mmCIF file of C-alpha atoms in Angstrom:
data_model
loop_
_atom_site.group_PDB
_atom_site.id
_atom_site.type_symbol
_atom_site.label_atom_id
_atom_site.label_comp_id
_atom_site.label_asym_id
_atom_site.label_seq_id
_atom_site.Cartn_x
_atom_site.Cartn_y
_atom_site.Cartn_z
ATOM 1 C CA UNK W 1 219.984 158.752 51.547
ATOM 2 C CA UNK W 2 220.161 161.317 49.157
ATOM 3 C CA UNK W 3 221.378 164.105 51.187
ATOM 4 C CA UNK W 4 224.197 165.707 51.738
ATOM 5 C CA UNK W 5 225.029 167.156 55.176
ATOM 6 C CA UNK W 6 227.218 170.278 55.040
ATOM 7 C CA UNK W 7 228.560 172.453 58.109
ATOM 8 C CA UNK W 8 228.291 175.712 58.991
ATOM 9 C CA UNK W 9 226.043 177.523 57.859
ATOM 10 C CA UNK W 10 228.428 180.777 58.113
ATOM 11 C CA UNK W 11 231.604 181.734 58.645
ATOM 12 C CA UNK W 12 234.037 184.432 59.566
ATOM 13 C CA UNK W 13 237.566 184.135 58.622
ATOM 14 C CA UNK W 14 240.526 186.565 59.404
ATOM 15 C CA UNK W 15 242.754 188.009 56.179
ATOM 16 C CA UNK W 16 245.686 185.096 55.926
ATOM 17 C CA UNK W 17 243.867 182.365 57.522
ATOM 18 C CA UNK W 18 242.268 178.600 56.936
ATOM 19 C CA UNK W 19 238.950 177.993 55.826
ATOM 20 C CA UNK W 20 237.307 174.539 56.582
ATOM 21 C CA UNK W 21 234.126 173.664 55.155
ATOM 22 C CA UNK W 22 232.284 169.891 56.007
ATOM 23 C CA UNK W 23 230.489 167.743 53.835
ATOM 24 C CA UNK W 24 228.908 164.421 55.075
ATOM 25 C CA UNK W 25 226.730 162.008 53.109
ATOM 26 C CA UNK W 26 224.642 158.686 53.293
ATOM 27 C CA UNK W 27 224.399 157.211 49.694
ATOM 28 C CA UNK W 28 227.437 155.098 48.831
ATOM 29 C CA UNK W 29 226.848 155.479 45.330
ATOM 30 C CA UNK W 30 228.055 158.194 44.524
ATOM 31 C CA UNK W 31 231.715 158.691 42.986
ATOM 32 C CA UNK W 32 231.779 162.673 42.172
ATOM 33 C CA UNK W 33 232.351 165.208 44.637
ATOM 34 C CA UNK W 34 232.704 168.665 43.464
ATOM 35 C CA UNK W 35 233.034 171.871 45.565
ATOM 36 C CA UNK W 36 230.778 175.145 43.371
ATOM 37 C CA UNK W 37 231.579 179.151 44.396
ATOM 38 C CA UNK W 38 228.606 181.237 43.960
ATOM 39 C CA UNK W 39 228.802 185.103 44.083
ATOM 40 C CA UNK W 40 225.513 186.820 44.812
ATOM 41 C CA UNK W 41 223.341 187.130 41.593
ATOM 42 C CA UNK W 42 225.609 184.695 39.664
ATOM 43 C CA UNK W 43 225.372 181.006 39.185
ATOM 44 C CA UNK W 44 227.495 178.149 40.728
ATOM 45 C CA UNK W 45 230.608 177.603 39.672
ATOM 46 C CA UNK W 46 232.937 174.737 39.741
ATOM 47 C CA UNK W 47 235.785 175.177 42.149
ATOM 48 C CA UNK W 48 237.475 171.577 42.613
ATOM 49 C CA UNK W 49 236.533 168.212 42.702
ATOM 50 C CA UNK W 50 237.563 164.879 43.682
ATOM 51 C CA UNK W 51 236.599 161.294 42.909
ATOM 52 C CA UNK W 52 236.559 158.678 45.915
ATOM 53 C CA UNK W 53 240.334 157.185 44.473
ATOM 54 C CA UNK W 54 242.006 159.820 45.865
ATOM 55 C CA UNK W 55 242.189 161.391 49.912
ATOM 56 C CA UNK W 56 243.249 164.386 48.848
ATOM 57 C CA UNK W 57 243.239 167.057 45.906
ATOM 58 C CA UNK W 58 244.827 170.175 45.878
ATOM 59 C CA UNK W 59 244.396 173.438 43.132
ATOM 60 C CA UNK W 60 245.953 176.277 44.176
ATOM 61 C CA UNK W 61 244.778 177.495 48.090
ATOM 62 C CA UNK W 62 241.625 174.946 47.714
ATOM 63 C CA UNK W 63 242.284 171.529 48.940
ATOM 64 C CA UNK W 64 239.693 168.800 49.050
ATOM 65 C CA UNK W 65 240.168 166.370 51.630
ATOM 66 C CA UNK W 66 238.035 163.069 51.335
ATOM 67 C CA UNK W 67 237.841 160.062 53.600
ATOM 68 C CA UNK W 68 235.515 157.402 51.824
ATOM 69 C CA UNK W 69 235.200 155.354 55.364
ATOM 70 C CA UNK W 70 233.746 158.313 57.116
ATOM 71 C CA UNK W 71 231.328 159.452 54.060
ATOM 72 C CA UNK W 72 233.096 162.296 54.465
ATOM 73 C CA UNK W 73 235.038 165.262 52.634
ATOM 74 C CA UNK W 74 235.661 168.822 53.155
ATOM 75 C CA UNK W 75 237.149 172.165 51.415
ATOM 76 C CA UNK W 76 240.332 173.824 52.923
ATOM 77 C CA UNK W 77 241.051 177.787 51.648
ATOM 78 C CA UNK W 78 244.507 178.392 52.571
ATOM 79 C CA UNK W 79 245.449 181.847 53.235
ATOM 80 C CA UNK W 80 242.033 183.229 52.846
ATOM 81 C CA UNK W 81 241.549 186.597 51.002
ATOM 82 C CA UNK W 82 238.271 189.010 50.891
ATOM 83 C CA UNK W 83 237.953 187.793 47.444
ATOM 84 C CA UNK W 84 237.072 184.293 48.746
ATOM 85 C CA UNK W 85 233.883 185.746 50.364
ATOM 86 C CA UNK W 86 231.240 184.077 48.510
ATOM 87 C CA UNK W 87 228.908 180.658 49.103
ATOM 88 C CA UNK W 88 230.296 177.598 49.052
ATOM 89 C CA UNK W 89 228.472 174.628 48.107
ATOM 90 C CA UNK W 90 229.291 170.583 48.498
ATOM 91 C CA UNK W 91 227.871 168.515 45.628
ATOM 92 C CA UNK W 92 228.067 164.967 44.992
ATOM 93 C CA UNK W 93 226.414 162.693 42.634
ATOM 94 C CA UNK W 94 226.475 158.865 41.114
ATOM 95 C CA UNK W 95 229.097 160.001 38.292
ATOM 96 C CA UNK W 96 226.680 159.021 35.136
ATOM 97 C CA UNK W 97 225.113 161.015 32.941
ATOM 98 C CA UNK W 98 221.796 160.636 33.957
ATOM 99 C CA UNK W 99 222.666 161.233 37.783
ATOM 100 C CA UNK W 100 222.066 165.076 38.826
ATOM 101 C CA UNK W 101 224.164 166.850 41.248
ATOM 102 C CA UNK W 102 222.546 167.028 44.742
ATOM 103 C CA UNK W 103 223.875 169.993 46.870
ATOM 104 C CA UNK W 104 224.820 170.870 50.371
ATOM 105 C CA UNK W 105 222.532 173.317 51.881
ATOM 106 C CA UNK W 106 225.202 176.091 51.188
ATOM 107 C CA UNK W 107 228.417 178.177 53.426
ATOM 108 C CA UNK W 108 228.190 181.497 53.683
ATOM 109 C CA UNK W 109 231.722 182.519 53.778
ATOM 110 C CA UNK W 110 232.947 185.929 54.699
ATOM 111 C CA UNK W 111 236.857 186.535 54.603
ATOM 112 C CA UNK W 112 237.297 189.727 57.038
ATOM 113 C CA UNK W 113 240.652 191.801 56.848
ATOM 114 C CA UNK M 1 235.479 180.790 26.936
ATOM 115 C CA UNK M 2 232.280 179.268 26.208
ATOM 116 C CA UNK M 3 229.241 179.717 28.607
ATOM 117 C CA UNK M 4 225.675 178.963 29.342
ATOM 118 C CA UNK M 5 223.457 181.983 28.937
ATOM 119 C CA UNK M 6 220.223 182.059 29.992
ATOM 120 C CA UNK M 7 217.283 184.403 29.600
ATOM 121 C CA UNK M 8 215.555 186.823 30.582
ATOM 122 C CA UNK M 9 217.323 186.953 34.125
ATOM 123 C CA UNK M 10 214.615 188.356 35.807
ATOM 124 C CA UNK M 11 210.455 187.911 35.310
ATOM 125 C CA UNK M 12 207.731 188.525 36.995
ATOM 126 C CA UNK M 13 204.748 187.363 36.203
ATOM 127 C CA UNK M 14 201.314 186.880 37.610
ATOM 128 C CA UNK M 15 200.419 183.211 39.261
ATOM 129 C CA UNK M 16 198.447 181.508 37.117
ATOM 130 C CA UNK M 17 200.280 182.752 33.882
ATOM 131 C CA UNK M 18 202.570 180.363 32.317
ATOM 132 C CA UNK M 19 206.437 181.037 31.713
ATOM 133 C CA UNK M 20 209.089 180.097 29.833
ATOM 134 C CA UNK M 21 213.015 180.445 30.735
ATOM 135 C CA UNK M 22 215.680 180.064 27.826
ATOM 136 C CA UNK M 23 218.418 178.999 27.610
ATOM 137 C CA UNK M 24 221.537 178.340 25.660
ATOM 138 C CA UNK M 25 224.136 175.122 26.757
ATOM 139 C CA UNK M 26 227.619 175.387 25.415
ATOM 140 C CA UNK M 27 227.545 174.074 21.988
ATOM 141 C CA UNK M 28 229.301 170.864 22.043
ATOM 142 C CA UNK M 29 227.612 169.522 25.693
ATOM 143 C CA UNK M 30 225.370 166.744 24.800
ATOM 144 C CA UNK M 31 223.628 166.890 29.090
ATOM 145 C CA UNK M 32 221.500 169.342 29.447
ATOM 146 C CA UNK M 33 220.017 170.600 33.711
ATOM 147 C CA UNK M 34 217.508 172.760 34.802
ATOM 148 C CA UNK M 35 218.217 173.657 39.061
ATOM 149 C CA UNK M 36 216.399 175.819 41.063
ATOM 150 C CA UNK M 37 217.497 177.902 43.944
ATOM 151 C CA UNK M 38 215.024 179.010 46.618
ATOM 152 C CA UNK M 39 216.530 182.642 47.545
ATOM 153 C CA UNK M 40 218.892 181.092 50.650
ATOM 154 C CA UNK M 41 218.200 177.794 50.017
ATOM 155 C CA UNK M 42 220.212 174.619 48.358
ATOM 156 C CA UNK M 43 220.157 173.847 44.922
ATOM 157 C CA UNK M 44 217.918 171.714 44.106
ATOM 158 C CA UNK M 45 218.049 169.661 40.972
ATOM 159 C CA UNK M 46 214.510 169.521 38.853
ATOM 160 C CA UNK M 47 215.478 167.767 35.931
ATOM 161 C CA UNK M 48 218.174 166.078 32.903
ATOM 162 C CA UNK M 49 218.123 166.048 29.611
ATOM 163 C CA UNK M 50 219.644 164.175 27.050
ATOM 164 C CA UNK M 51 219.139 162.406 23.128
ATOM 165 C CA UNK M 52 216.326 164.464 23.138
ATOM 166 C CA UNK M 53 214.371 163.201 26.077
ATOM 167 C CA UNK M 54 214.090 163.283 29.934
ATOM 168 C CA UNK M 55 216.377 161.485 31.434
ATOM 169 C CA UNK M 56 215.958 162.028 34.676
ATOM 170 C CA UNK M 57 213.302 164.509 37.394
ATOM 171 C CA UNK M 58 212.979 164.805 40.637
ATOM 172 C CA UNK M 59 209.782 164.729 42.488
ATOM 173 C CA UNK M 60 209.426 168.688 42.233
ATOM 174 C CA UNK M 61 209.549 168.354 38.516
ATOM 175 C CA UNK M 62 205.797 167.520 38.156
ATOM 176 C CA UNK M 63 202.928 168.105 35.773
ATOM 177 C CA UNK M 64 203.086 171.581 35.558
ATOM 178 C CA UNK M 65 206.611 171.881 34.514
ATOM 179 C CA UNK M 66 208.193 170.819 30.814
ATOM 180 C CA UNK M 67 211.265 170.802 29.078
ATOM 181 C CA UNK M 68 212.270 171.080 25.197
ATOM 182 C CA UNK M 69 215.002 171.834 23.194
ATOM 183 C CA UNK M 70 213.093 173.110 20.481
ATOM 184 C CA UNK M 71 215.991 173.688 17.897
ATOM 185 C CA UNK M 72 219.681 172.887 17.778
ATOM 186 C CA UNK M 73 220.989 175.100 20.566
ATOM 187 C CA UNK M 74 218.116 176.381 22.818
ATOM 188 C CA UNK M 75 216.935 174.531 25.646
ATOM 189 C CA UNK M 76 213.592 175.612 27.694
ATOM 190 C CA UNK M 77 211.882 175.397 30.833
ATOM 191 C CA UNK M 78 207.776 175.430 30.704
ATOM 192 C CA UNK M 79 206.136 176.406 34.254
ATOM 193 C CA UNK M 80 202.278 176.201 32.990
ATOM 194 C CA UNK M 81 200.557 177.655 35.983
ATOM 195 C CA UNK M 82 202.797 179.737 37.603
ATOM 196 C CA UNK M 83 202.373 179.206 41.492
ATOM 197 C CA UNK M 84 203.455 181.590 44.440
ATOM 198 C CA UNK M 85 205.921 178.833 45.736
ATOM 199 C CA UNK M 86 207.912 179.047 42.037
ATOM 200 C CA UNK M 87 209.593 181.478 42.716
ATOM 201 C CA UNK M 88 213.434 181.025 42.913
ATOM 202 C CA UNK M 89 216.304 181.631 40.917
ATOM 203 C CA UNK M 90 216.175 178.765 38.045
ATOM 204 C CA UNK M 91 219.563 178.050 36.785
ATOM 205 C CA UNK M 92 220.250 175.938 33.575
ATOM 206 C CA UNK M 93 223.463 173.951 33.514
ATOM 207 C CA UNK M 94 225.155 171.671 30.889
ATOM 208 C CA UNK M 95 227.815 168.913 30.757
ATOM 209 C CA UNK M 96 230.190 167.483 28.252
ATOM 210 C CA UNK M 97 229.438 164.039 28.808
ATOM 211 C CA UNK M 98 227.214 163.802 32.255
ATOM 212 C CA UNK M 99 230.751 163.071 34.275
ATOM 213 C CA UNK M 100 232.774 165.988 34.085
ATOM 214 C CA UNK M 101 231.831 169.431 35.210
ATOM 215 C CA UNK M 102 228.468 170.906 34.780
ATOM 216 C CA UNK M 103 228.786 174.405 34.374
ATOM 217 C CA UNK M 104 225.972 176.579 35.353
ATOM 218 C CA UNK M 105 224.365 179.735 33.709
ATOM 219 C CA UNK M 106 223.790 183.284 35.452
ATOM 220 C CA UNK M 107 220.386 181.678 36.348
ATOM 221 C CA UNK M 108 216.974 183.885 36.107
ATOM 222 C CA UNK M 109 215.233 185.076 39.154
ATOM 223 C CA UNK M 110 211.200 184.039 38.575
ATOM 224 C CA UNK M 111 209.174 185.869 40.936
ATOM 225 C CA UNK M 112 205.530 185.424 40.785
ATOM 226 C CA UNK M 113 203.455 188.030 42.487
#
């Protein structure tokens, strides 16, 4: 109940085009779901996040799309650059202070020109 | 900007041998995190911190591993008996108020040999 599903495990992008990464998860409790960025040898960092009263957030070229019926949300990286290439994690968690962050199992993303 | 730094970033040390990783939350988060990252693995939360006390740990956080904040800005993570299976990259994070974003240090890689 605590997990959180996320899909793939890698991908390969082209210069210029969409990125689409999958979260899924079982615990109805939670009300926080950010999106971290990790570069090799540095820590997570936030990217965007949404909260379940909203379908849709958009920063920039990273959009989160949520759908609260499906347990569902994903991260969209319009016009991808090489830049982008990093790991991409899903988070989500209860919203409280007390209630940690539990991850997605990671996306390696590489942005190819 | 204000960060959390964390030292050293890498140490080996022998199993057995007990360790200590430092760190330093942004000054004016009252949440304090300690993650660990098995090298391509999740991020997986270990434990919370705030007022002073435990808040809340997760089954991997057991009796070998302690937390403090011994002073008014330094927060620390205790592994007494340093197994082969701790190694990882241990990151400490903080938060404003436990709701908004947790922001994560550069983490330090434990490797136990």
């Amino acid at each position: 109940q605590q997990q959180v599903k996320q899909s793939p495990q890698s991908l390969i992008v082209q210069k210029g085009g969409i990125s689409i990464i999958n979260c899924a998860y079982e615990n109805t409790a939670f009300d926080y779901f950010p999106w971290y960025q990790q570069f090799p040898g540095k820590g997570p960092a936030l990217l965007i996040a949404i909260r379940p009263d909203v379908s849709e957030k958009k920063e920039g070229r990273f959009t989160i799309s949520f759908n609260k019926s499906a347990k569902q949300f994903s991260l969209h990286i319009m016009d991808s650059q090489p830049g982008d290439s990093a790991t991409y994690f899903c988070a989500a968690s209860g919203g409280s202070g007390n209630t940690p962050l539990v991850f997605g199992k990671g996306t390696r993303l590489s942005v190819i020109a | 900007e204000p960060e959390v730094t964390q030292t050293p970033s890498h140490q080996v040390t022998q199993m057995g041998q007990e360790v200590i990783l430092r760190c330093v939350p942004i000054s004016n988060h009252l949440y304090f995190y300690w993650y660990r990252q098995i090298l391509g693995q999740k991020v997986e939360f270990l434990v919370s911190f705030y007022n002073n006390e435990i808040s809340e740990k997760s089954e991997i956080f057991d009796d070998q591993f302690s937390v403090e904040r011994p002073d008014g800005s330094n927060f620390t993570l205790k592994i007494r008996s340093t197994k082969l299976e701790d190694s990882a990259m241990y990151f400490c994070a903080s938060s404003m108020d436990g709701i908004h974003e947790a922001f994560f240090g550069q983490g330090t890689r434990l490797t136990v040999v």
